[in-house]
XYZ file of C-alpha atoms in Angstrom:
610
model
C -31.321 -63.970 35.815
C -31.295 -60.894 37.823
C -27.745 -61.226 37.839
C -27.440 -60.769 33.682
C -30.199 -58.119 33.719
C -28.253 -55.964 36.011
C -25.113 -56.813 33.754
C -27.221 -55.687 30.234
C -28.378 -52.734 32.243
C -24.539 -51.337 33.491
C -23.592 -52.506 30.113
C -26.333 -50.227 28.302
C -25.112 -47.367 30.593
C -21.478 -47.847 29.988
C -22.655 -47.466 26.120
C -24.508 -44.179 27.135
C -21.753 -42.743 28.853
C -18.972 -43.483 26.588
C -21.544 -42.119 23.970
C -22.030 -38.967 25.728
C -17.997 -38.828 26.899
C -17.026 -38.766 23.052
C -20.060 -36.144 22.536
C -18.734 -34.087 25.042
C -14.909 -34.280 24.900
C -14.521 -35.238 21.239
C -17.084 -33.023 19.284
C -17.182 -29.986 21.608
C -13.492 -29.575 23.266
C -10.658 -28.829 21.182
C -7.976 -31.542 21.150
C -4.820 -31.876 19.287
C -5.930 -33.608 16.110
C -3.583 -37.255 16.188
C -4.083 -38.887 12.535
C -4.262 -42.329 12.212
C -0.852 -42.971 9.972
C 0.753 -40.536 12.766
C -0.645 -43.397 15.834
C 0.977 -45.610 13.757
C 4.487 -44.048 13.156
C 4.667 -42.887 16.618
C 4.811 -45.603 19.329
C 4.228 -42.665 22.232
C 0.614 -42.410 21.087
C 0.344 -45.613 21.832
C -2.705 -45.387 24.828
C -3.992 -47.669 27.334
C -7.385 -49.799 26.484
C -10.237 -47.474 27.796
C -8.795 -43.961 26.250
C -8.076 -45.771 23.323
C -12.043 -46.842 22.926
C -12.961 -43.364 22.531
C -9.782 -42.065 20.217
C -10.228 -45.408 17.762
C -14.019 -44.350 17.140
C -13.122 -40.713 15.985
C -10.006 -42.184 14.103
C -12.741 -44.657 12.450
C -14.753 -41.483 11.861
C -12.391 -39.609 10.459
C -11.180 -42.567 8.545
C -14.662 -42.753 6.951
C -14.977 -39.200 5.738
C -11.265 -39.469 4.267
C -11.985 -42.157 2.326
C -15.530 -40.666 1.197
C -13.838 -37.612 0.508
C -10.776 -39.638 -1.890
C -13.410 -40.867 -3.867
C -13.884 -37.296 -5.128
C -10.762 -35.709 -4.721
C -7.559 -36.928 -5.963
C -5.542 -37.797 -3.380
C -2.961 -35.246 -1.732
C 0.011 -36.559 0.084
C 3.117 -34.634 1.745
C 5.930 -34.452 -0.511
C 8.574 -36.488 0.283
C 11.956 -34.729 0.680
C 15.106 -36.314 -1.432
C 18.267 -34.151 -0.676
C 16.499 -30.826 -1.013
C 14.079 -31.756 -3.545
C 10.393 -33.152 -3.382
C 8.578 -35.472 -5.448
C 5.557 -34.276 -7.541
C 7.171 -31.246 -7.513
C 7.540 -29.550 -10.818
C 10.872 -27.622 -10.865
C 11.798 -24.798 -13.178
C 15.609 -24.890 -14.634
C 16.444 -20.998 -15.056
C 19.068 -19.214 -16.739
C 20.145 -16.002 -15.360
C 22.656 -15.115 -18.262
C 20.954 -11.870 -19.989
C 18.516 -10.886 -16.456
C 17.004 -7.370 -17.084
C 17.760 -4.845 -14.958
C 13.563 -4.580 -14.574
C 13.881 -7.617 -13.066
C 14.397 -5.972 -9.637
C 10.897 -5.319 -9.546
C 9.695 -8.723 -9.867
C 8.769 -9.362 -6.581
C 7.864 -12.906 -7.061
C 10.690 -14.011 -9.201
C 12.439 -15.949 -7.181
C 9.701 -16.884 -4.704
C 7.357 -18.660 -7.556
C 8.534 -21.098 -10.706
C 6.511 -20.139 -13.751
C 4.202 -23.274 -13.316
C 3.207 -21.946 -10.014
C 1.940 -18.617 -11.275
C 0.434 -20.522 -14.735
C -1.848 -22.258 -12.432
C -3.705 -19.504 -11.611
C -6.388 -17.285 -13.671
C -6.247 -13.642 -12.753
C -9.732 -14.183 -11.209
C -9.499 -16.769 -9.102
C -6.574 -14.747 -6.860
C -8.250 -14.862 -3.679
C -8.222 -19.048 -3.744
C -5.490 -19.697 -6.442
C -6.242 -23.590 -5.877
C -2.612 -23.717 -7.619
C -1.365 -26.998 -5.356
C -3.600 -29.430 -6.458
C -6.327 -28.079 -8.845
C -8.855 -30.148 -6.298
C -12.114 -29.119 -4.805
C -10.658 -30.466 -1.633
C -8.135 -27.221 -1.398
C -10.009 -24.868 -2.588
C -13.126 -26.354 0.572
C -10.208 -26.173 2.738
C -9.470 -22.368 1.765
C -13.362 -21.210 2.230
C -13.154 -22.951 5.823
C -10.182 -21.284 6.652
C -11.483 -18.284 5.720
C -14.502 -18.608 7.943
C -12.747 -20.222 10.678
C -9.614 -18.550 11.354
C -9.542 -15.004 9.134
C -13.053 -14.299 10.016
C -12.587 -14.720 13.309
C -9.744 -13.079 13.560
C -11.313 -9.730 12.569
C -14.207 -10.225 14.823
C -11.544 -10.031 17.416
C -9.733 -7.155 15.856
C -13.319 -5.654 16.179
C -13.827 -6.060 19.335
C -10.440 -4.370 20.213
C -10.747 -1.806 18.316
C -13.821 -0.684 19.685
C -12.300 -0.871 22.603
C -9.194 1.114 22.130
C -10.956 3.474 19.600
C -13.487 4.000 22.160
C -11.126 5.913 25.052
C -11.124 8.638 21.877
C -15.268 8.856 21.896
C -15.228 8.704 25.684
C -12.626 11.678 25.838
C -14.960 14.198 23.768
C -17.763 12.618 25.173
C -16.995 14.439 28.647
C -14.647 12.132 30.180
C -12.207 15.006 29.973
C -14.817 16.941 32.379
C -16.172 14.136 34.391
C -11.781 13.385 35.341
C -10.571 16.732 35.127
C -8.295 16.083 32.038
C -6.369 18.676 31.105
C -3.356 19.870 29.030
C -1.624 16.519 27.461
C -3.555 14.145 29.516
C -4.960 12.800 26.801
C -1.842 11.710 24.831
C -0.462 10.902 28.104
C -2.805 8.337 28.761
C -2.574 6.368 25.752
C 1.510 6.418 26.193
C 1.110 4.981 29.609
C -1.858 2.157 27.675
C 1.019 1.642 24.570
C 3.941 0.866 27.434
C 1.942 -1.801 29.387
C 1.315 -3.422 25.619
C 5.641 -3.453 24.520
C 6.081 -4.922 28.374
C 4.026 -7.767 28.511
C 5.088 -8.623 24.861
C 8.078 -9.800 25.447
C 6.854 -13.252 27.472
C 5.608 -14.312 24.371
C 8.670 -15.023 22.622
C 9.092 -18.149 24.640
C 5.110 -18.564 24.488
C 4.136 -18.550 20.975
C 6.594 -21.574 19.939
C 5.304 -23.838 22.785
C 1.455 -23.125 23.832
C -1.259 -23.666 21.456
C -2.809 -20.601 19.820
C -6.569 -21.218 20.781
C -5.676 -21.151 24.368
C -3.277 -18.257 24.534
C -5.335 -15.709 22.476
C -8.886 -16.482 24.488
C -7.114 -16.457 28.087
C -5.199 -12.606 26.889
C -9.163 -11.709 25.563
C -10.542 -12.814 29.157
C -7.903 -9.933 30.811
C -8.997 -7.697 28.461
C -12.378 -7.867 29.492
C -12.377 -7.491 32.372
C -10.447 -4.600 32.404
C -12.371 -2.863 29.363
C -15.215 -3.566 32.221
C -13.654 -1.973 34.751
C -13.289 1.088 33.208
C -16.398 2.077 33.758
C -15.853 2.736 37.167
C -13.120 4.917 37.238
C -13.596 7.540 39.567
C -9.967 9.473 38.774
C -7.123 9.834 35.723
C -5.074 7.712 37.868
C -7.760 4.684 38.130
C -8.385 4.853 34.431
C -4.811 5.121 33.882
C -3.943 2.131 35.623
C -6.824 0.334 34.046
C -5.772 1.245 30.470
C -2.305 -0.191 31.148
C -3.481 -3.306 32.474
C -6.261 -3.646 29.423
C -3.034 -3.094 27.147
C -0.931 -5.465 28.614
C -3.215 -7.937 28.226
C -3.735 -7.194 24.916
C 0.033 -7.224 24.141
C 0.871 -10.181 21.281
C -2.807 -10.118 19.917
C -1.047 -8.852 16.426
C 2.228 -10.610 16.598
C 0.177 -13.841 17.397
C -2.541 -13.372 14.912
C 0.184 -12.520 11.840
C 1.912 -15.482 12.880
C -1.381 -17.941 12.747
C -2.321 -16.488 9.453
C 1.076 -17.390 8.244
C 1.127 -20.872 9.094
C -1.827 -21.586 7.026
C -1.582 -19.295 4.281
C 0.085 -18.944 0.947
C 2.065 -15.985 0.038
C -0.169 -14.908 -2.501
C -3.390 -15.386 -0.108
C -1.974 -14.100 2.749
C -2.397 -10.213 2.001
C -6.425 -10.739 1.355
C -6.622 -12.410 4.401
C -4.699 -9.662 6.645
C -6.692 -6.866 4.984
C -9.934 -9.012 6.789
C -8.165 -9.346 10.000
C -6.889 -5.634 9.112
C -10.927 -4.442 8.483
C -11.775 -5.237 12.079
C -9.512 -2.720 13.155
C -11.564 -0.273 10.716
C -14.411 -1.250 11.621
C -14.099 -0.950 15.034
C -13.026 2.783 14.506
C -16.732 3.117 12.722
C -18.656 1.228 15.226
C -16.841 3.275 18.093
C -18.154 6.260 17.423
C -21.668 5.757 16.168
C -22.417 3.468 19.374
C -20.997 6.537 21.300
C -23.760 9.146 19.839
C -26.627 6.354 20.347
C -25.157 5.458 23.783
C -24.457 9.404 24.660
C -28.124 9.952 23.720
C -30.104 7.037 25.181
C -27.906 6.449 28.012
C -26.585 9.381 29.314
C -27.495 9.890 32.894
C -29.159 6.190 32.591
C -28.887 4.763 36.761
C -26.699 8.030 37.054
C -24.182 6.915 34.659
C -22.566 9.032 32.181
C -22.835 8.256 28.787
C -19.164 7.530 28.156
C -19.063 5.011 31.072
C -21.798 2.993 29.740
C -20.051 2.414 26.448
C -17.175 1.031 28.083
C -19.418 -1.351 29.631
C -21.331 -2.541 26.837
C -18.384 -3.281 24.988
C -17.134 -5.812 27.696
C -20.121 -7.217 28.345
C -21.636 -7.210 24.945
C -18.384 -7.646 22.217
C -15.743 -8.712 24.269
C -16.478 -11.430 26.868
C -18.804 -13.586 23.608
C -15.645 -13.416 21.352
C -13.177 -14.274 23.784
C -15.318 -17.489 24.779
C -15.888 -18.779 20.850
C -12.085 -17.924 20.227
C -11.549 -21.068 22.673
C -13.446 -23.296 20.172
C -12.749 -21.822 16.941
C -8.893 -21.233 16.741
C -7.538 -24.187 14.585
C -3.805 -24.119 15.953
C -1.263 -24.106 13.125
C -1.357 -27.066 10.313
C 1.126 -29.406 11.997
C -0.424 -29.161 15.436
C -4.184 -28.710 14.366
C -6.524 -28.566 17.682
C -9.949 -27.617 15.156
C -12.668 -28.940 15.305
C -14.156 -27.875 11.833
C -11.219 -29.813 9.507
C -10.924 -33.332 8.722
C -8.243 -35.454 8.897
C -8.287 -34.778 4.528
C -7.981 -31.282 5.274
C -5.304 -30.930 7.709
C -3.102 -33.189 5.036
C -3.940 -31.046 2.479
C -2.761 -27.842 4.768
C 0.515 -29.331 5.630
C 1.237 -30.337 2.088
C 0.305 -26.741 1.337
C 3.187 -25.593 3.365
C 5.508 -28.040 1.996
C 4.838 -26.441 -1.217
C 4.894 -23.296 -0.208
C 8.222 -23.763 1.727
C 6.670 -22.890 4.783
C 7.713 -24.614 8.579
C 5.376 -23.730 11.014
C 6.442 -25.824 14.443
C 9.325 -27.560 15.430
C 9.431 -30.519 18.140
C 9.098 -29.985 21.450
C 12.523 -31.821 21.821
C 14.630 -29.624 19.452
C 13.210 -26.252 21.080
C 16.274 -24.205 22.100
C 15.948 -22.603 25.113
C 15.352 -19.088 24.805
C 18.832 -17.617 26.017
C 20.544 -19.477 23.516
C 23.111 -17.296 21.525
C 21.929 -19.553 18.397
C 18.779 -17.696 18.254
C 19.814 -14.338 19.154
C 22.481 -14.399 16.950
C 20.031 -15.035 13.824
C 17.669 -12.397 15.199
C 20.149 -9.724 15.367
C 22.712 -10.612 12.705
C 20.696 -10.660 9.908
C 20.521 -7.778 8.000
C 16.612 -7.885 7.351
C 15.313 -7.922 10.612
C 17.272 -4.388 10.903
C 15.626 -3.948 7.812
C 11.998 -4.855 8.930
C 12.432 -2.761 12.025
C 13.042 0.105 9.933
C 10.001 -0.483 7.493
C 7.694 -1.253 11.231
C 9.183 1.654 12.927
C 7.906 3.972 9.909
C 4.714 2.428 9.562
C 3.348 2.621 13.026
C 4.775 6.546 12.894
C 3.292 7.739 10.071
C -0.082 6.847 11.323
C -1.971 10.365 11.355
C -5.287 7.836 11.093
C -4.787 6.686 14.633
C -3.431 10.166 16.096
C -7.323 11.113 16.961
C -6.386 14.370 15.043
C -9.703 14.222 13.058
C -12.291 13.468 15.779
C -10.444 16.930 17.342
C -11.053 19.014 14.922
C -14.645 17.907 14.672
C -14.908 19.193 18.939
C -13.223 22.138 17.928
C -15.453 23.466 16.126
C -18.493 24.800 17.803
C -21.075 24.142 14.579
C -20.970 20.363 15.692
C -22.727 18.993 18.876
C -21.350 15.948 20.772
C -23.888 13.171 18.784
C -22.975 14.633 14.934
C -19.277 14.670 15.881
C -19.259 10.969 16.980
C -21.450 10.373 13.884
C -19.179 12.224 11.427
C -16.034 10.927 13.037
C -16.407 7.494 11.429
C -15.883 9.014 7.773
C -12.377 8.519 6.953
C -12.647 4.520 9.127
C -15.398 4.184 5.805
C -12.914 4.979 3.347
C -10.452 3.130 4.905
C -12.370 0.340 4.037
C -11.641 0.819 0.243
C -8.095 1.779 0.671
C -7.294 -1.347 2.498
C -9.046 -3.168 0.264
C -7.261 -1.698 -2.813
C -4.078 -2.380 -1.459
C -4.151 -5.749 -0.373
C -6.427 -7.717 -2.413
C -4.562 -5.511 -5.580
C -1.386 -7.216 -4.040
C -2.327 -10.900 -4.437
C -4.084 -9.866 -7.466
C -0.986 -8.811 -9.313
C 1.388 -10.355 -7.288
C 3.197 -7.376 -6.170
C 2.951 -5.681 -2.591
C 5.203 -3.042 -3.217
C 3.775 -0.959 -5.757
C 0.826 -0.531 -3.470
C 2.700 0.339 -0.356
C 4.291 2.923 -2.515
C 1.045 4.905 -3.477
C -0.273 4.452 0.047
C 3.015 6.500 1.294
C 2.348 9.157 -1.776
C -0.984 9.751 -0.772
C -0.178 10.145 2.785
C 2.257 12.573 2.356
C -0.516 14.758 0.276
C -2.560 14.103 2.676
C -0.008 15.550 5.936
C 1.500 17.948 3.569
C -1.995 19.905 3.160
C -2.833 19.671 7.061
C 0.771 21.229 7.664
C -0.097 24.433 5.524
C -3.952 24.220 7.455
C -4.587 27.613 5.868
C -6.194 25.753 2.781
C -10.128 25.909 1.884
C -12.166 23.504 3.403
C -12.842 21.056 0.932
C -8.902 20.588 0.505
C -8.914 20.431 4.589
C -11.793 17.932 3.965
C -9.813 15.559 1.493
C -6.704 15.287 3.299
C -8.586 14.256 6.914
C -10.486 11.604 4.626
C -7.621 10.462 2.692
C -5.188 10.165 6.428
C -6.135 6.289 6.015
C -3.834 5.710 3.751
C -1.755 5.841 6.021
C -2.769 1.947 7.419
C -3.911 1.222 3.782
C -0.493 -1.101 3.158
C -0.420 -2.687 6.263
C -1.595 -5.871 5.225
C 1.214 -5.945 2.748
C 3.887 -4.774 5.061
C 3.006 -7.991 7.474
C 2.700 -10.313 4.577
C 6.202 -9.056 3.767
C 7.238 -10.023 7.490
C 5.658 -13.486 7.433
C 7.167 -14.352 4.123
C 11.337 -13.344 5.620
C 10.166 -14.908 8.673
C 8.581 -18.921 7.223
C 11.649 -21.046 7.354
C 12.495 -20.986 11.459
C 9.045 -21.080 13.446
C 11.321 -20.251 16.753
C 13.372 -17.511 14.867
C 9.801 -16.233 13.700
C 8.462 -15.879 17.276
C 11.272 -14.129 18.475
C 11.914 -11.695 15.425
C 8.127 -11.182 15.146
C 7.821 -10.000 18.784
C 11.069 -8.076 19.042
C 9.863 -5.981 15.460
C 6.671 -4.962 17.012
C 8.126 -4.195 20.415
C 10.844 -2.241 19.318
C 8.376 -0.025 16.908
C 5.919 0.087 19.001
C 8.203 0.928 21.403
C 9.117 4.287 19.308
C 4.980 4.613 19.147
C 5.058 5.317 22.671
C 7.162 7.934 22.972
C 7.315 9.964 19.359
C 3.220 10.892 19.714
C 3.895 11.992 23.287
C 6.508 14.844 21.227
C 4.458 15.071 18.048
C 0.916 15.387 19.241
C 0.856 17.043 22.207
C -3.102 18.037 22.605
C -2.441 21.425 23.462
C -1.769 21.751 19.378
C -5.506 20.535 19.283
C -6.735 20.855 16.662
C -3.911 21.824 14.084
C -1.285 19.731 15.230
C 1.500 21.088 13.064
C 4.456 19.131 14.674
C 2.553 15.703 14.614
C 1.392 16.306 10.634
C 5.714 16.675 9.981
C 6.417 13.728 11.773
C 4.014 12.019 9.774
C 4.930 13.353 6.685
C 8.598 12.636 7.603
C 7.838 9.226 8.609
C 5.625 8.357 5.296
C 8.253 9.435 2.676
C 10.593 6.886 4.543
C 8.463 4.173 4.380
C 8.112 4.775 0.866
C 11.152 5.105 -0.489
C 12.697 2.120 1.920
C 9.824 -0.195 0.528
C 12.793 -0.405 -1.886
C 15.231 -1.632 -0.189
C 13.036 -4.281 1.895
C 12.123 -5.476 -1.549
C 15.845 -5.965 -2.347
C 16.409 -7.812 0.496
C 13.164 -9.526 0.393
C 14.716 -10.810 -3.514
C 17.441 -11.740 -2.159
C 16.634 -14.220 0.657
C 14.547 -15.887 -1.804
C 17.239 -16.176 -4.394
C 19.471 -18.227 -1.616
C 15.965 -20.560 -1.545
C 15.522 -20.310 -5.204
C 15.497 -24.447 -4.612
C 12.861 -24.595 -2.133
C 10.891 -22.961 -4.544
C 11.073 -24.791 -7.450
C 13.275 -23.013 -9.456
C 17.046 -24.679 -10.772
C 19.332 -21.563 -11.232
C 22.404 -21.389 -13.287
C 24.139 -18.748 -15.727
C 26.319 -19.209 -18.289
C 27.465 -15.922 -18.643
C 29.054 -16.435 -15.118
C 30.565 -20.335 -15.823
C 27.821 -21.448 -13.777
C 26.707 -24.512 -15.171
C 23.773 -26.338 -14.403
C 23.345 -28.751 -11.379
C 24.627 -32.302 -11.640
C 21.637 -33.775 -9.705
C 19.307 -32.420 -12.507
C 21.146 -34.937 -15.167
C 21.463 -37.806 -12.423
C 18.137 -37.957 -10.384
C 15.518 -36.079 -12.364
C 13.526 -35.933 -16.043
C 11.757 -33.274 -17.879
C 8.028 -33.349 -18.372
C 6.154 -30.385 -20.322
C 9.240 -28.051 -19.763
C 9.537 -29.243 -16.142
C 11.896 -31.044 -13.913
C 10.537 -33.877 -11.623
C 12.332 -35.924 -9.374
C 12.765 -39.809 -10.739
C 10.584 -42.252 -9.512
């Protein structure tokens, strides 16, 4: 008897445990999400008896909600491939014979059939729902955006209050307190921008390999700390030497994030959800400098601190350190290698037969990884014409940045009618308007479809904008509406990343490496040209660093052009992929055989045969 109650009590504690184990581990850690038909495929998931206890009562789980959740949705299953053409997949057959020459600016010509764009109303561009026409999408799109793109520009946030804040410290008498003088200033943020290219380049083996949600968190962590340590730095050499590290840590935070957000969105979504990730970098420009006037003013001389030395401290302690910690439970992974723990098993099939649709490969086995000195990979990086092209369009847009040059917040010290506090106050004006800009140019891109129209005006007005600030000698409300109109400057780069991710969807390796070698190589030129351009002993006209800008802005312009052409024509070459049969008779090219032999037309579509 006492035997068996001893037994029904280990029993009843083995129950507890396991209970709280799968609690614990299951619910609250991120794991790599293993569906059930993939356990059953795969013999290597095959686990021993006591792991398997745990995993078989969250595949149940799962199991359940999927089949609650097929009693209300249709049911959404990968397309199957069938020599280059899927099943369910409506194909249009096109004739090119009699193309206008208009055509050319048709961005999505050749990237969307006409039943793809049909799909959509006008208002519904920000979750198109085109796939499926299900709920289930569209609930998978408003997680998404919760999990992943708002999230992302809590993080952009937090860096760019950060970085923006080395600009409120510097007129907030760090100059004084480290004896800064001459170009220290643009010195400084050289010496931050190198230790960022640097500690880039690691990632190009990285990305393709390590999971997302652990990379991203563990860079945030350096950060940190280093944003924290800041505060203590006694001499320009100490903060110098902090700022690099902070960088450096900070390195692929873009590169990674554009890459996430590619893997999971659709090339008309993608541009809404960069301008979020995009606003976090605005808004930490805003919240920058009005926490600098409150801090300055409450703070200053707090403990026999300065001001400027408490900011950097409250941004580690207070923005930094909490995001960094919920990026380690909120960052989903990419679709084929999900590690959330917000989606269901429904969703994550949904998401990969999103990207089958949208022609999208976003990991490739661990097994068929080529190492990273192989010629194979190099040779598509630097052989193909577009990436040259793409480093061009980069190169331009991170050097006609007159938003980012701390030009404005100059002036605004300059002149002696402004104390410390209303400067940081007034300096977050053209950040405010950036808002709208940003938000003009991207969501008007997935609203109409068309990216480069909007990059174009961006470069027009930025040009205005530098050309007045070169002349200077203009009345001040002029001199007031080109300093608030210099964000148009980062108004189209949403679009101009959307762009990259859409060359870059067919080779996830290929897309780590190109991604990372484009930023590193512009940002490379970003460390050097605003060393030469804006030297701060200009301050506050800056005639040499307006040209540049100006220079750099009618490039990106007019070459908006050519990436489009290129842009056309890689998708003309996957013109299949798409859903769209070409042929043209004027040219004797006559339609496919396969589209007699394997498939049938349905409402003035092409399916495969059953």
């Amino acid at each position: 008897m006492v035997f068996r109650r001893r037994w029904q009590m280990n029993l009843q504690w083995n129950k507890f445990t396991g209970c709280f184990d799968f609690i614990s581990h299951s619910r609250f850690i991120p794991r790599l999400r293993v569906l059930p038909e993939e356990l059953q495929e795969d013999g290597s998931n095959i686990q021993s008896d006591e792991s398997l206890s745990v995993e078989s009562h969250v595949i149940h789980e799962n199991k359940k909600d999927s089949e609650n959740e097929a009693e209300e949705e249709h049911e959404v299953s990968e397309n199957e491939e069938i020599d280059g053409l899927r099943t369910n997949m409506p194909y249009e057959l096109r004739n090119e014979a009699g193309r206008r020459w208009y055509k050319y600016f048709d961005e999505y010509e050749y990237r969307m059939n006409e039943e793809y764009k049909k799909s959509r109303k006008w208002y519904e561009f920000l979750y198109p729902n085109h796939a499926t026409q299900t709920k289930a999408e569209r609930k998978l799109l408003y997680k998404l955006d919760l999990v992943l793109a708002l999230y992302l520009l809590v993080l952009c946030w937090s860096k760019s209050v950060d970085t923006n804040n080395y600009t409120s410290a510097y007129i907030s008498h760090m100059r004084e307190d480290l004896n800064m003088k001459g170009n220290d200033y643009i010195y400084t943020s050289t010496i931050s921008n190198i230790g960022a290219i640097v500690f880039q380049l690691p990632f190009m083996y990285l990305l393709p390999r390590y999971p997302a949600h652990i990379m991203l968190p563990a860079m945030d962590m350096g950060w940190t700390w280093f944003t924290f340590a800041c505060y203590r730095a006694k001499t320009l050499a100490e903060l110098r030497a902090y700022r690099f590290i902070l960088n450096a840590f900070g390195a692929a935070y873009y590169p990674v994030s554009q890459y996430l957000l590619g893997c999971w969105y659709a090339p008309d979504e993608i541009s809404s959800r960069v301008c979020l990730f995009f606003c976090g970098q605005l808004l930490g420009g805003v919240t920058s400098g009005l926490l600098q006037a409150r801090i300055f003013r409450s703070l200053d001389g707090v403990h026999g601190l300065a001001g400027w030395r408490w900011m950097f401290l409250i941004d580690a302690v207070a923005i930094s350190l909490p995001t960094a910690i919920m990026g380690f439970f909120i960052l989903p992974g990419i679709p084929s290698k999900c590690y959330s723990l917000f989606f269901t098993d429904e969703e994550i099939r949904i998401a990969r037969a999103r990207n089958k649709r949208n022609h999208i490969k976003d990991s490739v086995k661990e097994s068929e990884l080529k190492p990273l000195w192989s010629k194979d990979i190099w040779k598509k990086v630097f052989c193909t014409p577009a990436f040259w092209v793409l480093v061009v369009f980069d190169t331009c847009s991170w050097n006609n940045m007159t938003a980012f040059s701390g030009s404005y917040s100059l002036w605004l010290r300059s002149n002696p009618n402004y104390s410390i506090e209303h400067a940081n106050n007034l300096s977050v004006l053209p950040a405010c308007l950036g808002f709208v800009y940003v938000f003009i140019c991207a969501f008007g891109a997935d609203l109409f479809r068309c990216k480069w129209i909007f990059m174009v005006f961006a470069a027009i007005m930025n040009t205005v904008s530098c050309a007045i600030l070169i002349k200077w000698d203009v009345s001040s409300s002029a001199k007031w509406f080109a300093f608030l109109t210099t964000y148009f400057s980062v108004s189209a780069s949403p679009c101009l990343w959307s762009f990259i991710n859409d060359f870059l969807r067919l080779d996830p390796q290929v897309k780590a490496v190109t991604w990372i070698a484009i930023y590193s190589i512009s940002q490379s030129t970003y460390a050097w040209i605003p060393s030469l351009a804006w030297q701060t002993i200009e301050s506050p006209r800056f005639k040499t660093g307006y040209t540049v800008s100006l220079i750099f802005g009618a490039i990106y312009g007019l070459w908006t052009f050519v990436v489009l052409y290129f842009y056309k024509r890689n998708e003309k070459k996957h013109a299949l992929g798409n859903g769209i049969i070409l042929y043209d008779t004027d040219k004797d090219i006559e339609i496919p055989q396969f589209v007699h032999r394997d498939m049938e037309e349905k409402n003035g579509y092409y399916y495969l045969k059953e």
